[in-house]
């Protein structure tokens, strides 16, 4: 087990692979099809103070090597999540990371405190990067001052529960954002959230998504995620959960090399509902093939050479 | 839902842009009318979303299912280009079904529109096996889109209606229901949202079931991409998991 065991912000994971928030509901659906104890952790769908219905449909659209989504943080509200969704996940030993969303700093603080006090989750992921809601979400994540403010306010109430801040790629200087939330007390980072995009439906000549814009995810954004994690790793020392287009164990290693300590798999769950356990099963061989004795050993190793070397033999 | 590879054993064009494909696999015995199959397109990442396609027929002896889909974009175009013998990665028997085994009925009215016609066919067959009389009203855009007329006629009365009157009745399915006094205990309908809305309004107060199409993400109820509000305003339903079949009046169309 030590081959894949990973520690992030004091959280012990049996392996560094977890489903990303929003792609896995609250675990029940996937739990019907495989043992959730196989997962390193589970990041559940965003929680807000009140129930939210989200955006009108259509809410998803396929794009080249990716997809756009504009779900709009649909969730039953933090109390219903604590009372009705989280008890199911107590059947498993897998750590649960709760994604916290809000429209105001006060709402973020309320939701984070409720979840931290519930003792049903092992970490929080502060969602200041959702591109699909009018209020809350991304405007907190694109301003380093606001991002730091909401981080420090939530940190005041989260107690011993580690706080990961999920960063938006829709900024010109992600390292600056990362640094500001680290200084504000974040225990770790999640990155990246989706990139704002749009697709136009030819028959109707209108944006396909009812919300017009959506968040782009999938393999199409992987190089952006790798670049941003690489940049941020040079600026911060807190752990990073890397995500953005992961579909294979090779992708996981690439994220580790860029500086991620663990990874989350999102869109690929839709392509293959069994993708997470498949990646976890394949990971030891991939690590060994590239010369690593553990997942943790690979973290940040992509930074050790100023330039890459390709053998011409 | 189960994940299995299914082999394409037959495919043919049965109407304009409309493909009938027969898939052979292992566990088809529990497929019920109204359920769908969520199919991966290709083996790489050029299509990151599966395609939900309704099940038009099940052959328990040959261990095959028949799907019928319309070519509407790059994904369905690629699907229709696969050759026989190709293995398709499928999530089989997704979603809810028409609860025909639980219903006391003598005469069913089936109303299908366009690509909502295929699931009506397997439903009609299962109803006939139960001894239920079936009347079908099937709407298409024009004559060249009409398919399965003979199949439905073999199972009961069948009325075809086209938007432009180029075949069968002229107008929409409601025009036929208006003109014909069709006796029925329950109605079953699948088709575009506008048609379902019109049919539900016309048959308000009658017992029935509708089936909804929507763009889907996961197909198993986890991602909340394909939701529909409940009619009483109390919440929502996931079309892929709580549906695609809903009792008439349960959701807001």
Coordinates of C-alpha atoms in Angstrom, one line a residue:
Chain A
X1 CA 0.0 0.0 0.0
X2 CA 2.9 2.4 0.7
X3 CA 3.5 2.5 -3.0
X4 CA 0.5 4.7 -3.5
X5 CA -0.1 6.1 0.0
X6 CA -0.3 9.8 -0.1
X7 CA -0.5 12.4 2.6
X8 CA -2.0 15.8 1.8
X9 CA -2.5 18.5 4.5
X10 CA -2.5 15.8 7.1
X11 CA -5.0 13.7 5.2
X12 CA -4.0 10.1 4.7
X13 CA -5.0 8.6 1.4
X14 CA -4.6 5.0 0.3
X15 CA -3.8 6.4 -3.2
X16 CA -3.6 9.8 -4.8
X17 CA -6.6 9.4 -7.1
X18 CA -10.1 10.8 -6.4
X19 CA -13.2 11.8 -8.4
X20 CA -13.5 15.6 -8.9
X21 CA -16.3 17.6 -7.5
X22 CA -19.5 17.8 -9.6
X23 CA -18.7 14.6 -11.6
X24 CA -19.5 12.1 -8.9
X25 CA -22.6 13.4 -7.2
X26 CA -22.5 12.2 -3.6
X27 CA -21.1 8.8 -4.4
X28 CA -24.3 6.7 -4.3
X29 CA -24.6 6.2 -8.0
X30 CA -21.0 5.0 -8.5
X31 CA -21.2 3.1 -5.2
X32 CA -23.7 0.8 -6.9
X33 CA -21.1 -0.2 -9.4
X34 CA -17.8 -0.5 -7.6
X35 CA -16.4 -0.4 -4.1
X36 CA -15.8 3.3 -3.2
X37 CA -13.0 2.2 -0.8
X38 CA -10.8 1.7 -3.8
X39 CA -10.7 5.5 -4.2
X40 CA -8.1 7.7 -2.6
X41 CA -10.8 10.2 -1.6
X42 CA -14.1 11.5 -2.9
X43 CA -14.7 15.1 -3.6
X44 CA -18.5 15.6 -3.4
X45 CA -20.7 18.0 -5.3
X46 CA -20.7 21.6 -4.3
X47 CA -22.8 22.6 -1.2
X48 CA -24.5 26.0 -0.9
X49 CA -26.5 27.3 2.1
X50 CA -29.8 26.9 0.4
X51 CA -30.9 24.3 -2.2
X52 CA -30.1 25.4 -5.7
X53 CA -31.8 24.2 -8.9
X54 CA -29.0 25.3 -11.2
X55 CA -29.3 26.4 -14.8
X56 CA -31.8 25.5 -17.5
X57 CA -31.0 22.6 -19.8
X58 CA -29.2 21.8 -22.0
X59 CA -26.4 21.9 -19.5
X60 CA -23.7 19.9 -21.2
X61 CA -22.2 19.9 -24.7
X62 CA -19.5 17.8 -26.2
X63 CA -16.4 19.6 -27.7
X64 CA -13.2 18.3 -29.2
X65 CA -11.6 16.1 -26.5
X66 CA -13.7 17.7 -23.9
X67 CA -17.0 19.0 -22.9
X68 CA -18.7 22.1 -21.7
X69 CA -21.0 22.1 -18.6
X70 CA -23.2 24.7 -17.1
X71 CA -24.9 22.8 -14.3
X72 CA -24.9 25.9 -12.0
X73 CA -24.1 24.3 -8.7
X74 CA -27.3 22.4 -8.4
X75 CA -27.4 20.8 -4.9
X76 CA -30.0 20.2 -2.1
X77 CA -28.4 22.7 0.3
X78 CA -25.8 22.0 3.0
X79 CA -28.3 20.7 5.6
X80 CA -29.8 18.1 3.3
X81 CA -26.3 17.1 2.2
X82 CA -25.2 16.5 5.8
X83 CA -28.4 14.8 6.8
X84 CA -29.3 12.8 3.6
X85 CA -26.2 12.4 1.5
X86 CA -23.2 12.1 3.8
X87 CA -24.6 9.2 5.9
X88 CA -24.2 6.9 2.9
X89 CA -20.5 7.8 2.6
X90 CA -19.9 6.8 6.2
X91 CA -20.2 3.2 5.0
X92 CA -16.8 3.7 3.5
X93 CA -13.4 4.5 4.9
X94 CA -12.5 6.7 2.0
X95 CA -11.9 10.4 3.1
X96 CA -14.6 12.8 1.9
X97 CA -13.7 16.3 0.7
X98 CA -16.7 18.6 0.6
X99 CA -16.8 21.4 -2.0
X100 CA -18.0 24.6 -0.5
X101 CA -19.8 27.3 -2.6
X102 CA -21.6 30.5 -1.9
X103 CA -22.7 33.9 -3.1
X104 CA -21.2 35.9 -0.3
X105 CA -18.3 35.5 2.1
X106 CA -20.9 35.0 4.9
X107 CA -22.4 32.1 2.9
X108 CA -19.1 30.4 2.3
X109 CA -18.3 30.7 6.0
X110 CA -21.7 29.3 7.0
X111 CA -21.5 26.3 4.7
X112 CA -17.9 25.6 5.6
X113 CA -18.7 25.7 9.4
X114 CA -21.7 23.4 9.0
X115 CA -19.7 20.9 7.1
X116 CA -16.6 21.1 9.4
X117 CA -18.8 20.8 12.5
X118 CA -20.7 17.8 11.0
X119 CA -17.5 15.7 11.4
X120 CA -18.7 13.9 8.3
X121 CA -16.1 15.2 6.0
X122 CA -12.3 15.0 6.3
X123 CA -11.5 18.2 4.3
X124 CA -13.1 21.2 2.6
X125 CA -12.5 22.4 -0.9
X126 CA -13.4 26.1 -1.3
X127 CA -15.0 26.7 -4.6
X128 CA -14.1 30.2 -5.7
X129 CA -13.9 29.2 -9.3
X130 CA -17.2 28.0 -10.7
X131 CA -17.8 29.8 -13.9
X132 CA -21.4 28.9 -14.2
X133 CA -23.2 31.0 -11.5
X134 CA -23.9 34.7 -11.6
X135 CA -23.0 35.3 -7.9
X136 CA -20.3 33.7 -6.0
X137 CA -17.9 31.4 -7.6
X138 CA -15.5 32.9 -10.0
X139 CA -15.4 36.5 -9.0
X140 CA -13.9 35.5 -5.6
X141 CA -11.4 33.4 -7.5
X142 CA -10.1 36.0 -9.9
X143 CA -9.3 38.7 -7.4
X144 CA -6.3 37.9 -5.1
X145 CA -7.6 40.2 -2.3
X146 CA -11.2 38.7 -2.3
X147 CA -9.7 35.2 -2.6
X148 CA -7.5 35.8 0.4
X149 CA -10.4 37.3 2.4
X150 CA -12.8 34.4 1.9
X151 CA -10.0 31.9 2.5
X152 CA -9.0 33.5 5.8
X153 CA -12.6 33.9 7.0
X154 CA -13.4 30.2 6.2
X155 CA -10.2 29.2 7.8
X156 CA -11.3 30.8 11.1
X157 CA -14.3 28.4 11.3
X158 CA -13.0 25.2 9.7
X159 CA -11.1 24.2 12.8
X160 CA -9.0 21.1 12.3
X161 CA -10.5 20.3 8.9
X162 CA -8.0 21.1 6.3
X163 CA -9.0 23.7 3.7
X164 CA -8.2 23.3 0.0
X165 CA -8.9 26.3 -2.2
X166 CA -10.0 25.4 -5.8
X167 CA -8.4 27.9 -8.2
X168 CA -9.8 29.1 -11.5
X169 CA -7.7 29.0 -14.7
X170 CA -9.7 32.0 -15.9
X171 CA -7.0 34.4 -14.7
X172 CA -3.8 35.9 -16.2
X173 CA -1.6 35.1 -13.2
X174 CA -2.6 32.0 -11.3
X175 CA 0.6 31.9 -9.3
X176 CA -0.3 35.2 -7.7
X177 CA -3.8 33.9 -6.7
X178 CA -2.2 30.7 -5.3
X179 CA 0.3 32.7 -3.3
X180 CA -2.4 34.9 -1.9
X181 CA -4.6 32.1 -0.6
X182 CA -1.5 30.3 0.8
X183 CA -0.6 33.4 2.8
X184 CA -4.3 33.6 3.9
X185 CA -4.0 30.2 5.4
X186 CA -5.1 27.6 2.8
X187 CA -3.9 24.2 3.7
X188 CA -3.8 23.1 0.1
X189 CA -4.9 23.9 -3.5
X190 CA -7.2 22.2 -6.0
X191 CA -6.5 23.2 -9.5
X192 CA -7.7 23.7 -12.1
X193 CA -11.4 24.3 -12.4
X194 CA -13.0 24.6 -15.9
X195 CA -12.2 27.2 -18.5
X196 CA -15.1 29.4 -19.7
X197 CA -16.1 28.4 -23.2
X198 CA -19.0 28.4 -25.6
X199 CA -20.3 26.3 -28.5
X200 CA -22.8 27.4 -31.1
X201 CA -25.4 24.9 -32.3
X202 CA -25.5 25.1 -36.1
X203 CA -29.2 24.2 -36.8
X204 CA -30.5 26.8 -34.4
X205 CA -27.5 29.2 -34.9
X206 CA -27.6 29.9 -31.1
X207 CA -25.3 29.0 -28.2
X208 CA -26.0 25.3 -27.5
X209 CA -26.0 25.7 -23.7
X210 CA -29.1 27.4 -22.1
X211 CA -26.6 29.3 -20.0
X212 CA -24.8 30.3 -23.2
X213 CA -21.3 29.8 -21.6
X214 CA -20.1 26.8 -19.8
X215 CA -16.9 25.4 -18.2
X216 CA -14.6 23.5 -20.5
X217 CA -13.1 20.3 -19.1
X218 CA -11.6 17.1 -20.4
X219 CA -8.3 16.2 -22.2
X220 CA -8.5 19.5 -24.1
X221 CA -7.5 21.4 -21.0
X222 CA -4.8 19.1 -19.7
X223 CA -1.8 21.0 -21.0
X224 CA -3.2 24.2 -19.4
X225 CA -3.6 22.4 -16.1
X226 CA -0.1 21.0 -16.2
X227 CA 1.4 24.4 -17.0
X228 CA -0.5 26.1 -14.2
X229 CA 0.4 23.5 -11.7
X230 CA 4.0 23.7 -12.7
X231 CA 3.9 27.5 -12.3
X232 CA 2.1 27.4 -9.0
X233 CA 4.4 24.6 -7.6
X234 CA 7.3 27.1 -7.9
X235 CA 5.5 29.7 -5.8
X236 CA 3.8 27.7 -3.0
X237 CA 4.7 24.9 -0.6
X238 CA 1.2 23.7 0.3
X239 CA -0.1 20.5 -1.3
X240 CA -1.9 20.6 -4.7
X241 CA -4.7 18.3 -5.9
X242 CA -4.3 18.5 -9.6
X243 CA -7.1 18.0 -12.1
X244 CA -7.9 18.8 -15.7
X245 CA -8.4 16.1 -18.4
X246 CA -6.9 13.1 -16.6
X247 CA -7.9 9.9 -18.3
X248 CA -5.0 7.5 -17.5
X249 CA -2.3 6.5 -15.0
X250 CA 0.2 8.2 -17.3
X251 CA -1.7 11.4 -17.0
X252 CA -1.6 11.0 -13.2
X253 CA 2.2 10.7 -13.3
X254 CA 2.4 13.8 -15.5
X255 CA 0.4 15.8 -12.9
X256 CA 2.6 14.5 -10.1
X257 CA 5.8 15.5 -12.0
X258 CA 4.3 19.0 -12.6
X259 CA 3.9 19.3 -8.8
X260 CA 0.6 17.9 -7.8
X261 CA 0.5 15.7 -4.7
X262 CA -2.8 14.0 -5.6
X263 CA -5.2 14.2 -8.5
X264 CA -8.9 14.3 -9.3
X265 CA -10.6 12.8 -12.3
X266 CA -13.6 14.6 -13.7
X267 CA -15.0 14.3 -17.2
X268 CA -13.4 10.9 -17.8
X269 CA -16.0 9.4 -15.3
X270 CA -18.6 10.1 -17.9
X271 CA -16.8 8.4 -20.7
X272 CA -16.1 5.4 -18.5
X273 CA -17.8 5.1 -15.1
X274 CA -15.1 2.7 -13.9
X275 CA -12.2 5.0 -14.9
X276 CA -11.0 5.8 -11.4
X277 CA -10.4 2.2 -10.2
X278 CA -8.9 1.4 -13.6
X279 CA -6.4 4.3 -13.2
X280 CA -5.6 3.3 -9.6
X281 CA -5.0 -0.3 -10.7
X282 CA -2.7 0.8 -13.5
X283 CA -0.8 3.5 -11.5
X284 CA 1.9 1.3 -9.8
X285 CA 3.1 -0.2 -13.1
X286 CA 3.3 3.3 -14.7
X287 CA 5.2 4.7 -11.7
X288 CA 7.6 1.7 -11.8
X289 CA 8.1 2.0 -15.6
X290 CA 9.3 5.5 -15.2
X291 CA 11.5 4.7 -12.2
X292 CA 9.6 5.7 -9.2
X293 CA 9.2 3.6 -6.1
X294 CA 6.2 5.5 -4.8
X295 CA 3.7 8.1 -6.0
X296 CA 5.0 10.7 -3.5
X297 CA 8.5 10.2 -4.9
X298 CA 7.4 11.6 -8.3
X299 CA 5.9 14.8 -6.9
X300 CA 7.6 17.8 -8.5
X301 CA 10.2 15.8 -10.3
X302 CA 9.3 17.6 -13.5
X303 CA 11.1 20.6 -12.1
X304 CA 14.5 19.1 -11.7
X305 CA 15.8 19.7 -15.2
X306 CA 16.0 23.0 -16.9
X307 CA 15.4 21.4 -20.3
X308 CA 14.2 18.1 -21.4
X309 CA 16.4 15.5 -23.1
X310 CA 15.2 13.2 -25.7
X311 CA 17.4 10.3 -26.5
X312 CA 18.1 9.9 -30.3
X313 CA 19.2 6.3 -30.0
Chain B
X1 CA -26.9 -0.5 -15.5
X2 CA -24.2 -2.8 -16.6
X3 CA -21.1 -2.0 -18.6
X4 CA -20.5 -4.5 -21.4
X5 CA -19.0 -4.7 -24.9
X6 CA -21.6 -5.4 -27.5
X7 CA -21.0 -6.5 -31.1
X8 CA -22.6 -4.7 -34.0
X9 CA -24.2 -7.6 -36.0
X10 CA -26.4 -5.7 -38.4
X11 CA -27.0 -2.1 -39.5
X12 CA -29.1 -0.5 -42.1
X13 CA -30.6 2.8 -43.1
X14 CA -34.4 2.5 -42.5
X15 CA -35.4 6.1 -43.3
X16 CA -33.7 9.4 -44.1
X17 CA -30.8 9.9 -41.6
X18 CA -32.2 7.1 -39.6
X19 CA -30.1 4.0 -38.7
X20 CA -31.2 0.7 -37.3
X21 CA -28.4 -1.2 -35.6
X22 CA -28.5 -4.6 -33.9
X23 CA -26.1 -5.2 -31.1
X24 CA -25.3 -8.6 -29.6
X25 CA -24.0 -9.0 -26.1
X26 CA -24.3 -11.0 -23.0
X27 CA -26.8 -9.8 -20.4
X28 CA -29.8 -8.5 -22.3
X29 CA -32.4 -10.5 -20.5
X30 CA -33.2 -7.7 -18.0
X31 CA -33.7 -4.9 -20.5
X32 CA -37.2 -3.5 -20.2
X33 CA -39.2 -1.2 -22.6
X34 CA -38.3 2.4 -22.2
X35 CA -34.7 1.9 -21.0
X36 CA -31.8 3.3 -23.0
X37 CA -28.3 2.3 -23.8
X38 CA -25.4 4.7 -23.2
X39 CA -22.9 4.2 -26.0
X40 CA -19.3 5.2 -26.1
X41 CA -18.3 6.7 -29.5
X42 CA -14.9 5.5 -30.8
X43 CA -12.1 4.4 -28.5
X44 CA -10.1 7.6 -28.1
X45 CA -11.1 11.0 -26.7
X46 CA -12.6 12.6 -29.7
X47 CA -16.0 12.1 -28.1
X48 CA -16.0 12.5 -24.4
X49 CA -19.7 12.0 -23.9
X50 CA -21.5 8.8 -24.5
X51 CA -24.7 8.9 -26.5
X52 CA -28.0 7.8 -24.9
X53 CA -30.1 5.8 -27.4
X54 CA -33.4 4.2 -26.7
X55 CA -33.9 0.5 -27.1
X56 CA -36.3 -0.3 -30.0
X57 CA -36.3 -4.1 -29.6
X58 CA -34.9 -7.0 -27.7
X59 CA -34.5 -10.5 -29.0
X60 CA -34.0 -12.9 -26.1
X61 CA -33.2 -15.9 -28.4
X62 CA -30.5 -14.2 -30.5
X63 CA -29.4 -12.2 -27.4
X64 CA -29.6 -8.9 -29.3
X65 CA -30.9 -5.5 -28.8
X66 CA -32.0 -3.2 -31.6
X67 CA -31.3 0.5 -31.5
X68 CA -32.6 3.2 -33.9
X69 CA -30.9 6.6 -34.0
X70 CA -31.0 9.6 -36.2
X71 CA -27.8 11.1 -37.6
X72 CA -27.7 14.6 -36.1
X73 CA -24.1 15.3 -35.4
X74 CA -20.5 14.1 -35.5
X75 CA -21.1 11.5 -32.8
X76 CA -24.1 9.8 -34.4
X77 CA -22.3 10.1 -37.8
X78 CA -19.3 8.2 -36.4
X79 CA -21.6 5.6 -34.8
X80 CA -23.4 4.9 -38.1
X81 CA -20.0 4.4 -39.8
X82 CA -18.9 1.5 -37.6
X83 CA -18.7 -1.7 -39.5
X84 CA -20.4 -4.9 -38.4
X85 CA -18.3 -6.9 -36.1
X86 CA -17.2 -3.8 -34.2
X87 CA -17.4 -4.0 -30.5
X88 CA -19.2 -1.0 -28.8
X89 CA -18.6 -0.1 -25.2
X90 CA -22.1 0.2 -23.8
X91 CA -23.8 0.9 -20.5
X92 CA -26.9 -1.2 -20.9
X93 CA -30.3 -1.0 -19.4
X94 CA -30.0 2.5 -18.1
X95 CA -32.9 4.4 -16.6
X96 CA -36.5 3.5 -15.7
X97 CA -38.9 1.5 -17.9
X98 CA -42.6 1.6 -18.7
X99 CA -44.1 -0.3 -15.7
X100 CA -46.2 -2.5 -17.9
X101 CA -46.0 -5.6 -15.7
X102 CA -47.6 -3.6 -12.8
X103 CA -50.5 -2.1 -14.8
X104 CA -54.0 -3.5 -15.3
X105 CA -54.8 -2.5 -18.8
X106 CA -56.6 -3.8 -21.8
X107 CA -56.0 -1.1 -24.4
X108 CA -52.9 1.0 -24.7
X109 CA -52.4 4.2 -26.8
X110 CA -48.8 4.6 -27.9
X111 CA -47.7 8.0 -29.2
X112 CA -44.3 8.4 -30.7
X113 CA -42.7 11.3 -32.5
X114 CA -39.6 11.1 -34.7
X115 CA -36.8 9.4 -32.7
X116 CA -39.3 8.9 -29.9
X117 CA -40.9 6.2 -32.1
X118 CA -38.3 3.4 -31.5
X119 CA -38.9 2.8 -27.7
X120 CA -42.6 2.5 -28.6
X121 CA -41.9 -0.6 -30.7
X122 CA -40.5 -2.7 -27.9
X123 CA -43.2 -1.5 -25.6
X124 CA -45.8 -2.5 -28.1
X125 CA -44.4 -6.0 -28.4
X126 CA -44.3 -6.5 -24.6
X127 CA -47.8 -5.2 -24.3
X128 CA -49.1 -7.5 -27.1
X129 CA -47.4 -10.5 -25.3
X130 CA -49.5 -9.5 -22.2
X131 CA -52.6 -9.6 -24.4
X132 CA -53.0 -5.8 -24.4
X133 CA -54.6 -4.2 -27.5
X134 CA -52.3 -1.5 -28.9
X135 CA -53.1 1.5 -31.0
X136 CA -50.1 3.5 -32.2
X137 CA -50.0 7.1 -33.4
X138 CA -46.6 7.9 -34.9
X139 CA -45.5 11.3 -36.1
X140 CA -42.7 12.1 -38.5
X141 CA -41.4 15.2 -40.3
X142 CA -42.1 14.0 -43.8
X143 CA -42.7 10.8 -45.8
X144 CA -38.9 10.1 -46.1
X145 CA -38.5 10.0 -42.3
X146 CA -41.2 7.3 -41.8
X147 CA -40.0 4.0 -40.5
X148 CA -41.4 0.8 -38.8
X149 CA -45.0 1.3 -40.1
X150 CA -45.4 -2.3 -41.0
X151 CA -43.8 -3.5 -37.7
X152 CA -46.4 -1.4 -35.7
X153 CA -49.3 -2.5 -38.0
X154 CA -48.5 -6.1 -37.2
X155 CA -49.1 -5.3 -33.5
X156 CA -52.4 -3.3 -33.8
X157 CA -53.9 -0.2 -35.3
X158 CA -51.3 2.3 -36.5
X159 CA -51.8 5.8 -37.6
X160 CA -48.9 7.7 -39.3
X161 CA -48.9 11.5 -39.4
X162 CA -46.4 13.8 -41.1
X163 CA -45.9 17.5 -40.6
X164 CA -46.4 18.3 -44.2
X165 CA -49.0 15.6 -45.0
X166 CA -46.6 13.9 -47.5
X167 CA -47.6 10.6 -46.0
X168 CA -50.5 9.5 -43.8
X169 CA -52.3 12.2 -41.9
X170 CA -51.3 15.8 -42.2
X171 CA -50.4 17.6 -39.0
X172 CA -49.3 16.3 -35.7
X173 CA -50.1 13.4 -33.4
X174 CA -52.8 15.4 -31.5
X175 CA -54.7 15.9 -34.8
X176 CA -55.0 12.2 -35.2
X177 CA -56.1 11.7 -31.5
X178 CA -58.7 14.4 -32.1
X179 CA -60.1 12.8 -35.2
X180 CA -60.1 9.2 -34.0
X181 CA -61.9 8.1 -30.9
X182 CA -59.3 5.7 -29.6
X183 CA -60.2 3.8 -26.5
X184 CA -57.4 3.3 -24.0
X185 CA -56.7 2.8 -20.4
X186 CA -53.2 4.2 -20.4
X187 CA -51.2 6.2 -22.9
X188 CA -47.4 6.0 -23.4
X189 CA -45.5 8.7 -25.2
X190 CA -42.0 9.5 -26.3
X191 CA -40.8 12.3 -28.6
X192 CA -39.7 15.9 -28.7
X193 CA -40.5 18.1 -25.7
X194 CA -43.1 20.2 -27.7
X195 CA -44.9 17.0 -28.7
X196 CA -44.9 15.6 -25.1
X197 CA -46.2 18.9 -23.8
X198 CA -49.0 19.0 -26.4
X199 CA -49.9 15.4 -25.8
X200 CA -49.9 15.7 -22.0
X201 CA -52.1 18.8 -22.2
X202 CA -54.6 17.1 -24.5
X203 CA -54.7 13.9 -22.4
X204 CA -54.7 15.8 -19.0
X205 CA -56.4 13.7 -16.4
X206 CA -55.8 10.4 -18.2
X207 CA -53.3 7.9 -16.9
X208 CA -50.1 7.6 -18.9
X209 CA -46.4 7.7 -19.0
X210 CA -44.0 9.9 -21.0
X211 CA -40.3 9.5 -21.8
X212 CA -38.0 12.5 -22.1
X213 CA -34.9 13.0 -24.2
X214 CA -32.1 15.3 -23.0
X215 CA -28.4 15.8 -23.5
X216 CA -26.7 13.7 -20.8
X217 CA -23.4 13.6 -19.0
X218 CA -22.8 10.5 -16.8
X219 CA -26.0 8.7 -17.7
X220 CA -26.2 7.2 -14.2
X221 CA -27.5 10.1 -12.1
X222 CA -24.3 11.6 -10.7
X223 CA -23.7 14.8 -12.7
X224 CA -27.1 16.6 -12.7
X225 CA -26.8 17.5 -16.4
X226 CA -30.2 16.1 -17.5
X227 CA -32.6 17.3 -14.8
X228 CA -36.3 18.3 -15.1
X229 CA -38.3 20.1 -12.5
X230 CA -41.3 18.3 -10.9
X231 CA -44.7 19.8 -11.7
X232 CA -45.6 20.5 -8.1
X233 CA -42.5 22.6 -7.7
X234 CA -41.1 20.5 -4.9
X235 CA -37.9 19.5 -6.6
X236 CA -36.5 17.9 -9.7
X237 CA -35.9 14.5 -11.3
X238 CA -32.8 13.2 -13.1
X239 CA -33.8 12.1 -16.6
X240 CA -31.1 9.5 -16.8
X241 CA -31.7 7.8 -13.5
X242 CA -35.3 8.8 -12.3
X243 CA -36.4 8.7 -15.9
X244 CA -36.4 8.7 -18.9
X245 CA -39.9 7.3 -18.2
X246 CA -42.1 9.3 -15.8
X247 CA -45.8 9.1 -14.9
X248 CA -47.7 11.7 -16.8
X249 CA -48.0 14.9 -14.8
X250 CA -45.0 14.2 -12.6
X251 CA -42.5 16.6 -14.3
X252 CA -42.9 20.0 -15.8
X253 CA -42.5 19.8 -19.5

